[in-house]
Short mmCIF file of C-alpha atoms in Angstrom, two decimals:
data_model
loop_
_atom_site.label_atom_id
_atom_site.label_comp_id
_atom_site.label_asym_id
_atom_site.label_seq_id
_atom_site.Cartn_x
_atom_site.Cartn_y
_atom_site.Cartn_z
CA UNK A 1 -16.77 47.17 32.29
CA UNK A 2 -19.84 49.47 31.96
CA UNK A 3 -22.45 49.57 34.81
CA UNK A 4 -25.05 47.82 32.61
CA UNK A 5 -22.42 44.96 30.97
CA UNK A 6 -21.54 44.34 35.05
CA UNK A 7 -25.62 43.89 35.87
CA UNK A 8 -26.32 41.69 32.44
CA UNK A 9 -22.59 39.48 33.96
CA UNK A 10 -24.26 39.20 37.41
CA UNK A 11 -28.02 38.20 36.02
CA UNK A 12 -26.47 35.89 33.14
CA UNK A 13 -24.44 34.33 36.79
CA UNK A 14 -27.91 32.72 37.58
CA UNK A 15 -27.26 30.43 34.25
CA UNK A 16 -23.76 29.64 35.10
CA UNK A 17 -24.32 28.38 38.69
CA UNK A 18 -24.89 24.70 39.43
CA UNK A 19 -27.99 22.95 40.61
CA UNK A 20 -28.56 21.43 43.72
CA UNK A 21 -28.38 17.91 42.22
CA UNK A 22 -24.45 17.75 42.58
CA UNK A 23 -22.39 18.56 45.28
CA UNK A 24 -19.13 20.09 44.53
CA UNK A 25 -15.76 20.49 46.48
CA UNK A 26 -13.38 23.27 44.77
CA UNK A 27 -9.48 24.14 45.59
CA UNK A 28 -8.27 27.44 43.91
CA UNK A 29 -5.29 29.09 43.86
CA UNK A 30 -6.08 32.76 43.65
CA UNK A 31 -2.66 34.39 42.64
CA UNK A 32 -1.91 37.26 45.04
CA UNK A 33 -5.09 37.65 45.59
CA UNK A 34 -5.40 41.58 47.31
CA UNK A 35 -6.97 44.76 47.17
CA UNK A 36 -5.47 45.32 43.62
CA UNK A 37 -7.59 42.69 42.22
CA UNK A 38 -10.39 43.15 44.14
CA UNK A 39 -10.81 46.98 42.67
CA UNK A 40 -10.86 44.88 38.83
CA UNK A 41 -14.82 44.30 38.07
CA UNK A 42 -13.86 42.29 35.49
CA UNK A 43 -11.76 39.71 37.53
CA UNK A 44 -13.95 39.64 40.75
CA UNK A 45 -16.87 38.56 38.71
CA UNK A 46 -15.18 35.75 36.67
CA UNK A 47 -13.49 34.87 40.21
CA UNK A 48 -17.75 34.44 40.97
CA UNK A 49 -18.31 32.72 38.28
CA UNK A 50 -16.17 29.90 39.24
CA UNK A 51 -16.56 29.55 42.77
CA UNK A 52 -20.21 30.15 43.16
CA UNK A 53 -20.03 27.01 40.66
CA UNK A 54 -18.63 24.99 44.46
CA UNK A 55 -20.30 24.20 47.68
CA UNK A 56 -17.25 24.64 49.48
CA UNK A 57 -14.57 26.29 47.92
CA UNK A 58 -10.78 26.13 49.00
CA UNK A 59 -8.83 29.54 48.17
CA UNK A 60 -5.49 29.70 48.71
CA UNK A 61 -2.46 32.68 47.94
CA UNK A 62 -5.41 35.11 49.84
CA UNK A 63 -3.09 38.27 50.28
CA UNK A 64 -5.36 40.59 52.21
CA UNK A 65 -3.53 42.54 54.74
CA UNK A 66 -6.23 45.28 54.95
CA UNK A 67 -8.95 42.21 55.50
CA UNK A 68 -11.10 44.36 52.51
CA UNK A 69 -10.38 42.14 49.46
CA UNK A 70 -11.80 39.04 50.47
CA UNK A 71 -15.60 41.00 52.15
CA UNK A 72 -15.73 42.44 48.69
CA UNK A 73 -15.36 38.90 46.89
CA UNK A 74 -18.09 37.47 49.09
CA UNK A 75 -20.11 40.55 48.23
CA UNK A 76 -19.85 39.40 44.69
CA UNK A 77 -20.46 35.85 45.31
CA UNK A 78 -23.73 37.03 47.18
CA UNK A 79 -24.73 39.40 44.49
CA UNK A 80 -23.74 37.18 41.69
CA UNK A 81 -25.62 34.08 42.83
CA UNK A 82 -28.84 35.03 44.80
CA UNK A 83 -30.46 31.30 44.67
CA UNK A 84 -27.86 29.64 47.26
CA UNK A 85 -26.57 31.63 50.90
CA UNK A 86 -22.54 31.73 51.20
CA UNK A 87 -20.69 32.51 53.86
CA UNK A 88 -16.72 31.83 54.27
CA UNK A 89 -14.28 31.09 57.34
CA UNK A 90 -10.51 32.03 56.81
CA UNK A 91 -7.35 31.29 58.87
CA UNK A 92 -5.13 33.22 60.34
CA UNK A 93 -2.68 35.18 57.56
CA UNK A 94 0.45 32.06 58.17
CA UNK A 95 3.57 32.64 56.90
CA UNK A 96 7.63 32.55 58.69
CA UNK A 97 7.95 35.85 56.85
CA UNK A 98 5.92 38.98 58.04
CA UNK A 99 6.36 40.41 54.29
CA UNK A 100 4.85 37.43 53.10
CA UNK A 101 1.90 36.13 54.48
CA UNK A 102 -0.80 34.24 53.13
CA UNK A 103 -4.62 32.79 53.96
CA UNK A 104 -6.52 29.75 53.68
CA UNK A 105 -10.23 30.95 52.89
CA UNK A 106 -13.43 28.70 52.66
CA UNK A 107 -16.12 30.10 50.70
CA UNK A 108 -19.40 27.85 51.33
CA UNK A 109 -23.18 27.39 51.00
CA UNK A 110 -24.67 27.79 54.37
CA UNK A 111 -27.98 26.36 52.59
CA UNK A 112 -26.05 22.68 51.85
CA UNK A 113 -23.47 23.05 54.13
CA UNK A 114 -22.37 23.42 57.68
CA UNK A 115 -18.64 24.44 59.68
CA UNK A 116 -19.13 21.95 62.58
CA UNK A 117 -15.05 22.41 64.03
CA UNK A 118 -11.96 24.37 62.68
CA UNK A 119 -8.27 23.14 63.91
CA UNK A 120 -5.04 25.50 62.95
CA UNK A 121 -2.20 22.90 62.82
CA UNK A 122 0.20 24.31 65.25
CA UNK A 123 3.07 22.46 63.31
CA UNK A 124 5.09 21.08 66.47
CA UNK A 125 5.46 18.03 65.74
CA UNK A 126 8.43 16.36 68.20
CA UNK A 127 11.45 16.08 65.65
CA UNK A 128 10.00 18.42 63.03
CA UNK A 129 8.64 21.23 64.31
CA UNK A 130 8.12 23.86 61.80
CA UNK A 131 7.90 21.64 59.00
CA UNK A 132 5.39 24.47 57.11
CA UNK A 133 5.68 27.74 55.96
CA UNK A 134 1.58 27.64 55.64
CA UNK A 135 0.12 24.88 57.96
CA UNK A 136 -2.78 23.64 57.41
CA UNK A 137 -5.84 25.10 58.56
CA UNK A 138 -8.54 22.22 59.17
CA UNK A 139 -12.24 22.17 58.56
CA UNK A 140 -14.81 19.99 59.30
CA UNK A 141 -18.05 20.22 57.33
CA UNK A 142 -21.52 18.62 57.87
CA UNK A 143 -22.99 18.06 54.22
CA UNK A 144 -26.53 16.13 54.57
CA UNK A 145 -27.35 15.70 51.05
CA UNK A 146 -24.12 14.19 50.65
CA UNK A 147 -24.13 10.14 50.72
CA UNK A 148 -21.01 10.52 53.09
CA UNK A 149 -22.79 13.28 55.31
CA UNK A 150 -19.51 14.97 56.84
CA UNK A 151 -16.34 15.32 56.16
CA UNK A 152 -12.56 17.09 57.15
CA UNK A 153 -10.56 19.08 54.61
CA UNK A 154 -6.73 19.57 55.28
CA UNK A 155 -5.63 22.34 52.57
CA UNK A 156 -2.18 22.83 51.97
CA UNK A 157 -0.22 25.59 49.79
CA UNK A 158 2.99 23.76 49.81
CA UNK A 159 6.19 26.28 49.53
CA UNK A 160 7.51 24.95 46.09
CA UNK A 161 11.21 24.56 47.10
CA UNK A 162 10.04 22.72 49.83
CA UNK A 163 7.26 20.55 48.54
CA UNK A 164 8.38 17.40 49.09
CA UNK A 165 9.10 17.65 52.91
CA UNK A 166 5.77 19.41 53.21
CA UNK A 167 4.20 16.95 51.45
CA UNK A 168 5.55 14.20 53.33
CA UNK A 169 4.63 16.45 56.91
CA UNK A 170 1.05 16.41 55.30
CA UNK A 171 1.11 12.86 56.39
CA UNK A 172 1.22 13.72 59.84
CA UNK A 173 -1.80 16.22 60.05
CA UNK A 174 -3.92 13.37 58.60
CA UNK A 175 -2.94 11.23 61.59
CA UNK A 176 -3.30 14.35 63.68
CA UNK A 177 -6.83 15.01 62.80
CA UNK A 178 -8.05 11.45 62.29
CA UNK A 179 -7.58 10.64 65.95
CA UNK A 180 -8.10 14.14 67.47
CA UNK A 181 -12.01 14.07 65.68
CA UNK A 182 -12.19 10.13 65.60
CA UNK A 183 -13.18 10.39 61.54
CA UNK A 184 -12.36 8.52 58.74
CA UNK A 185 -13.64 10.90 56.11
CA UNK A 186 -10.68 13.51 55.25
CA UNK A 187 -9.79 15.20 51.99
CA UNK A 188 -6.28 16.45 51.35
CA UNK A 189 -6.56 19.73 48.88
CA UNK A 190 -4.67 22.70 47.43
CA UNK A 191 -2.22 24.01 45.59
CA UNK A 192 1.01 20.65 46.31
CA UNK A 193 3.55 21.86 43.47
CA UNK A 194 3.55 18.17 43.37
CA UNK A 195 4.99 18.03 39.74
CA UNK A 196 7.56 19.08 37.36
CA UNK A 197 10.53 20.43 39.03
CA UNK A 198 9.19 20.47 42.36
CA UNK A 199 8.36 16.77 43.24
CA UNK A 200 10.96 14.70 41.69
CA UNK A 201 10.22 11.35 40.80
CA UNK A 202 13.00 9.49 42.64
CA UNK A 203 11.80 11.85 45.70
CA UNK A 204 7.83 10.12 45.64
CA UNK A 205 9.37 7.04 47.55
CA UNK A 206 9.74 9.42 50.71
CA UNK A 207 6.57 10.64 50.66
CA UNK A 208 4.17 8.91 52.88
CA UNK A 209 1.35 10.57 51.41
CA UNK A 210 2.04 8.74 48.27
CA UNK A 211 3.30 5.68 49.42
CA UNK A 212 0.07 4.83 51.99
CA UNK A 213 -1.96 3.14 49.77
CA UNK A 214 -4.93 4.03 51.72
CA UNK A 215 -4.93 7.33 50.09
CA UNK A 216 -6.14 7.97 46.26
CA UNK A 217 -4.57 10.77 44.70
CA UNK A 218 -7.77 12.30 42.71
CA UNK A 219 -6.05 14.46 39.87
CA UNK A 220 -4.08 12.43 37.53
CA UNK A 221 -0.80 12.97 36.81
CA UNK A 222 -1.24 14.20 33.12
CA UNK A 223 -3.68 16.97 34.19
CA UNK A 224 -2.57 20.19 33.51
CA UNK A 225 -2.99 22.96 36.19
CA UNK A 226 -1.80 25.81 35.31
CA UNK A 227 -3.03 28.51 32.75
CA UNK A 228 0.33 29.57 30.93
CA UNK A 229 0.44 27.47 27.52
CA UNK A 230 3.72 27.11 28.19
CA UNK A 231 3.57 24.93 31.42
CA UNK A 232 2.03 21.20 31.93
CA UNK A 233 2.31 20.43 35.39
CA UNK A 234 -0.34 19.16 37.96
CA UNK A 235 0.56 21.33 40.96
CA UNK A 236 -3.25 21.36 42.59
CA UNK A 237 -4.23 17.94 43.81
CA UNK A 238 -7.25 16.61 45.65
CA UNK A 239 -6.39 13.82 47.64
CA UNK A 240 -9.23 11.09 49.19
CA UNK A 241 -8.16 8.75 52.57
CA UNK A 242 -9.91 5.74 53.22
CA UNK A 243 -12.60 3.51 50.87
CA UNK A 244 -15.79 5.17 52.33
CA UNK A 245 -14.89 8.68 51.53
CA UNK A 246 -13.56 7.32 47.99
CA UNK A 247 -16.89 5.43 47.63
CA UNK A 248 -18.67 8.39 47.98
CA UNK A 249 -16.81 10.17 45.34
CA UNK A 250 -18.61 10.34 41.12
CA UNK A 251 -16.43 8.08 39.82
CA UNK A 252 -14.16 10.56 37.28
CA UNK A 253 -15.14 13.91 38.23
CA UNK A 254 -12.06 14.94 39.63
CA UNK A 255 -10.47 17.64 37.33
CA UNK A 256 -8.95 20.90 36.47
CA UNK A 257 -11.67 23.45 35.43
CA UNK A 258 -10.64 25.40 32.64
CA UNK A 259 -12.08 28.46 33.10
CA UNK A 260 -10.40 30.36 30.23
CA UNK A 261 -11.68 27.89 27.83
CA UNK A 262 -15.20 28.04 29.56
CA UNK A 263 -15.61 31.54 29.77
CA UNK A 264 -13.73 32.02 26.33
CA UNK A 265 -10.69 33.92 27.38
CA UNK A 266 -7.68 34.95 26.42
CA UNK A 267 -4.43 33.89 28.07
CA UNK A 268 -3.82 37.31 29.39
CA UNK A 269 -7.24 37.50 30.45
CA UNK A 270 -6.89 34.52 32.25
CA UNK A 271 -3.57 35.15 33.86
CA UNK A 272 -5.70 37.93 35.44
CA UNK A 273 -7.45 36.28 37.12
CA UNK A 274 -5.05 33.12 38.29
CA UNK A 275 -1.64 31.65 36.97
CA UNK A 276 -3.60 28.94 38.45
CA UNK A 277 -6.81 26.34 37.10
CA UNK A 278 -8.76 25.15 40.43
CA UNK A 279 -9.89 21.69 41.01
CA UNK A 280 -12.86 20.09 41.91
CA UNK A 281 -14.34 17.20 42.51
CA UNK A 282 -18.14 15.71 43.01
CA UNK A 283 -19.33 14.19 46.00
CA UNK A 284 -22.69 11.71 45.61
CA UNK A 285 -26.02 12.69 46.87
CA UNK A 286 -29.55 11.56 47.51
CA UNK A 287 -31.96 13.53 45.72
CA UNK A 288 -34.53 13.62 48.60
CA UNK A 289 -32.19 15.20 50.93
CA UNK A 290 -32.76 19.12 51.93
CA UNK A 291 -30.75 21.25 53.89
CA UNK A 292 -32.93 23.98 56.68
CA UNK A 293 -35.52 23.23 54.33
CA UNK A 294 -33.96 24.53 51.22
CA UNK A 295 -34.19 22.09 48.12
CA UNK A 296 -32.96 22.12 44.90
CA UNK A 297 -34.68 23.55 41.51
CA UNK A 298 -33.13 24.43 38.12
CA UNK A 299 -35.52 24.34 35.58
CA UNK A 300 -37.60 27.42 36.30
CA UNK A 301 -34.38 29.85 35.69
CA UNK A 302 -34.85 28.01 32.14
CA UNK A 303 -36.87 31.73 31.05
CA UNK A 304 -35.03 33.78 33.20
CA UNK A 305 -31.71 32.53 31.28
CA UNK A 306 -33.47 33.12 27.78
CA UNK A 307 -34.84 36.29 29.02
CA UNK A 308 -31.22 37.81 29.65
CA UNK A 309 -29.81 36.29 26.23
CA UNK A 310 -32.26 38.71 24.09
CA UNK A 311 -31.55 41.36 26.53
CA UNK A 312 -27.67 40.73 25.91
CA UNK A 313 -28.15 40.37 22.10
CA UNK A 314 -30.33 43.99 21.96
CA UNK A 315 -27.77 45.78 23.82
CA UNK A 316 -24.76 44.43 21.91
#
């Protein structure tokens, strides 16, 4: 990617990014996500493109044993998107292998949301202790434009020959954090290999995730998440507990975001970037609500947008 294609990629970002009249909660699976990709221009600004397009953003298979990959991405995000402030919090690198170790990274807007409290799940609980290879690692968010106004996220990268026990185990961090932070209001996210091979049908009964019909599992089972044509299975789930958090949810805007349709990629292009789609979901808000004084606008970019479309289209 030449020097000028990158700037016209990071100006065009302005049109891509959301407006403040929608709050959005993303869960991505980044793929080995290391220093190799973060030297690829062409991946680290199409990994921008789709999670400056979140408020909070869940990454997950964050590889970065030198700790430069992920500073660079945010230095994209923060280049690529100049009208909202992000900032990110990641765990610990988890893993019961020392060759193999992965992070849980949240990539938010400071300007419409707030970390109030961060738990790692130290995965002892009496009878199964060490029931994860990645436990979760918990964040609670303040969000006041959101009608629901804070909330916990649990994320979980489930190891796929063990996804049903870790599923199941799942169950017990919700407990965990519901009566450790005396809150209703938790979302279960990330990449579950809850499907095809992985979570057997006649297995779901076990699950107490599934089973607790307090919880509503977001991402239908006929989503696809995964980029190869070749595969159909909804691994990445976003998972609600209790009716006021699912009240507060836009009724059918939970989905896989296909960003190699959207940004009109090839599969191999694609597979670049993640074997992986993320998902998201939208959260309601009340359109009078500001955050430190920041509110939202989108229609003044309106000339901006058109301005770098004729530059695009005289350079091409």
């Amino acid at each position: 990617m030449t020097s000028v294609s990158l700037l016209l990629s990071l100006l065009l970002g302005v049109a891509d990014v959301r407006g403040g009249s929608e709050f959005r909660i993303c869960a991505f699976n980044l793929h080995h996500f290391g220093e190799s990709k973060s030297n690829k221009n062409e991946i680290m600004i199409t990994l921008a493109r789709i999670i400056t397009r979140c408020d909070v953003c869940l990454l997950q298979e964050v590889r970065d044993r030198k700790g430069t990959a992920v500073s660079k991405l945010l230095q994209t995000i923060r280049r690529y998107d100049t009208r909202n402030q992000y900032d990110l919090l990641a765990s610990e690198r988890l893993g019961r292998k020392g060759s193999y170790q992965e992070q849980y990274v949240f990539v938010y807007r400071t300007n419409t949301v707030k970390v109030t409290d961060r738990y790692q799940y130290p995965d002892n609980m009496p009878g199964d202790e060490d029931a994860f290879s990645r436990e979760p690692f918990v964040v609670r968010f303040k969000a006041p434009k959101t009608s629901i106004q804070e909330f916990v996220l649990i994320p979980q990268h489930t190891t796929p020959t063990n996804a049903t026990k870790e599923l199941d185990a799942l169950y017990d961090v919700l407990q965990n954090v519901r009566r450790m932070w005396r809150t209703e209001n938790v979302m279960l996210l990330g990449d579950f290999n809850a499907d095809c091979g992985y979570l057997a049908k006649k297995n779901r009964d076990k699950v107490r995730l599934i089973t607790d019909r307090s919880l509503h599992w977001l991402i239908g089972e006929d989503s696809d998440t995964t980029v190869k044509h070749s595969t159909s299975c909804s691994y990445d789930r976003i998972v609600i507990h209790g009716e006021k958090f699912n009240g507060a949810v836009v009724p059918s805007s939970a989905q896989p975001f296909n960003f190699q349709q959207e940004y009109r990629l090839t599969e191999e292009q694609a597979l670049n970037v993640s074997d992986h789609y993320p998902v998201e979901v939208l959260l309601k808000v009340s359109s009078s609500r500001s955050f430190n004084g920041v509110t939202s606008f989108t229609s003044s970019f309106t000339a901006f947008q058109c301005f770098c479309l004729i530059i695009c289209h005289l350079l091409s």
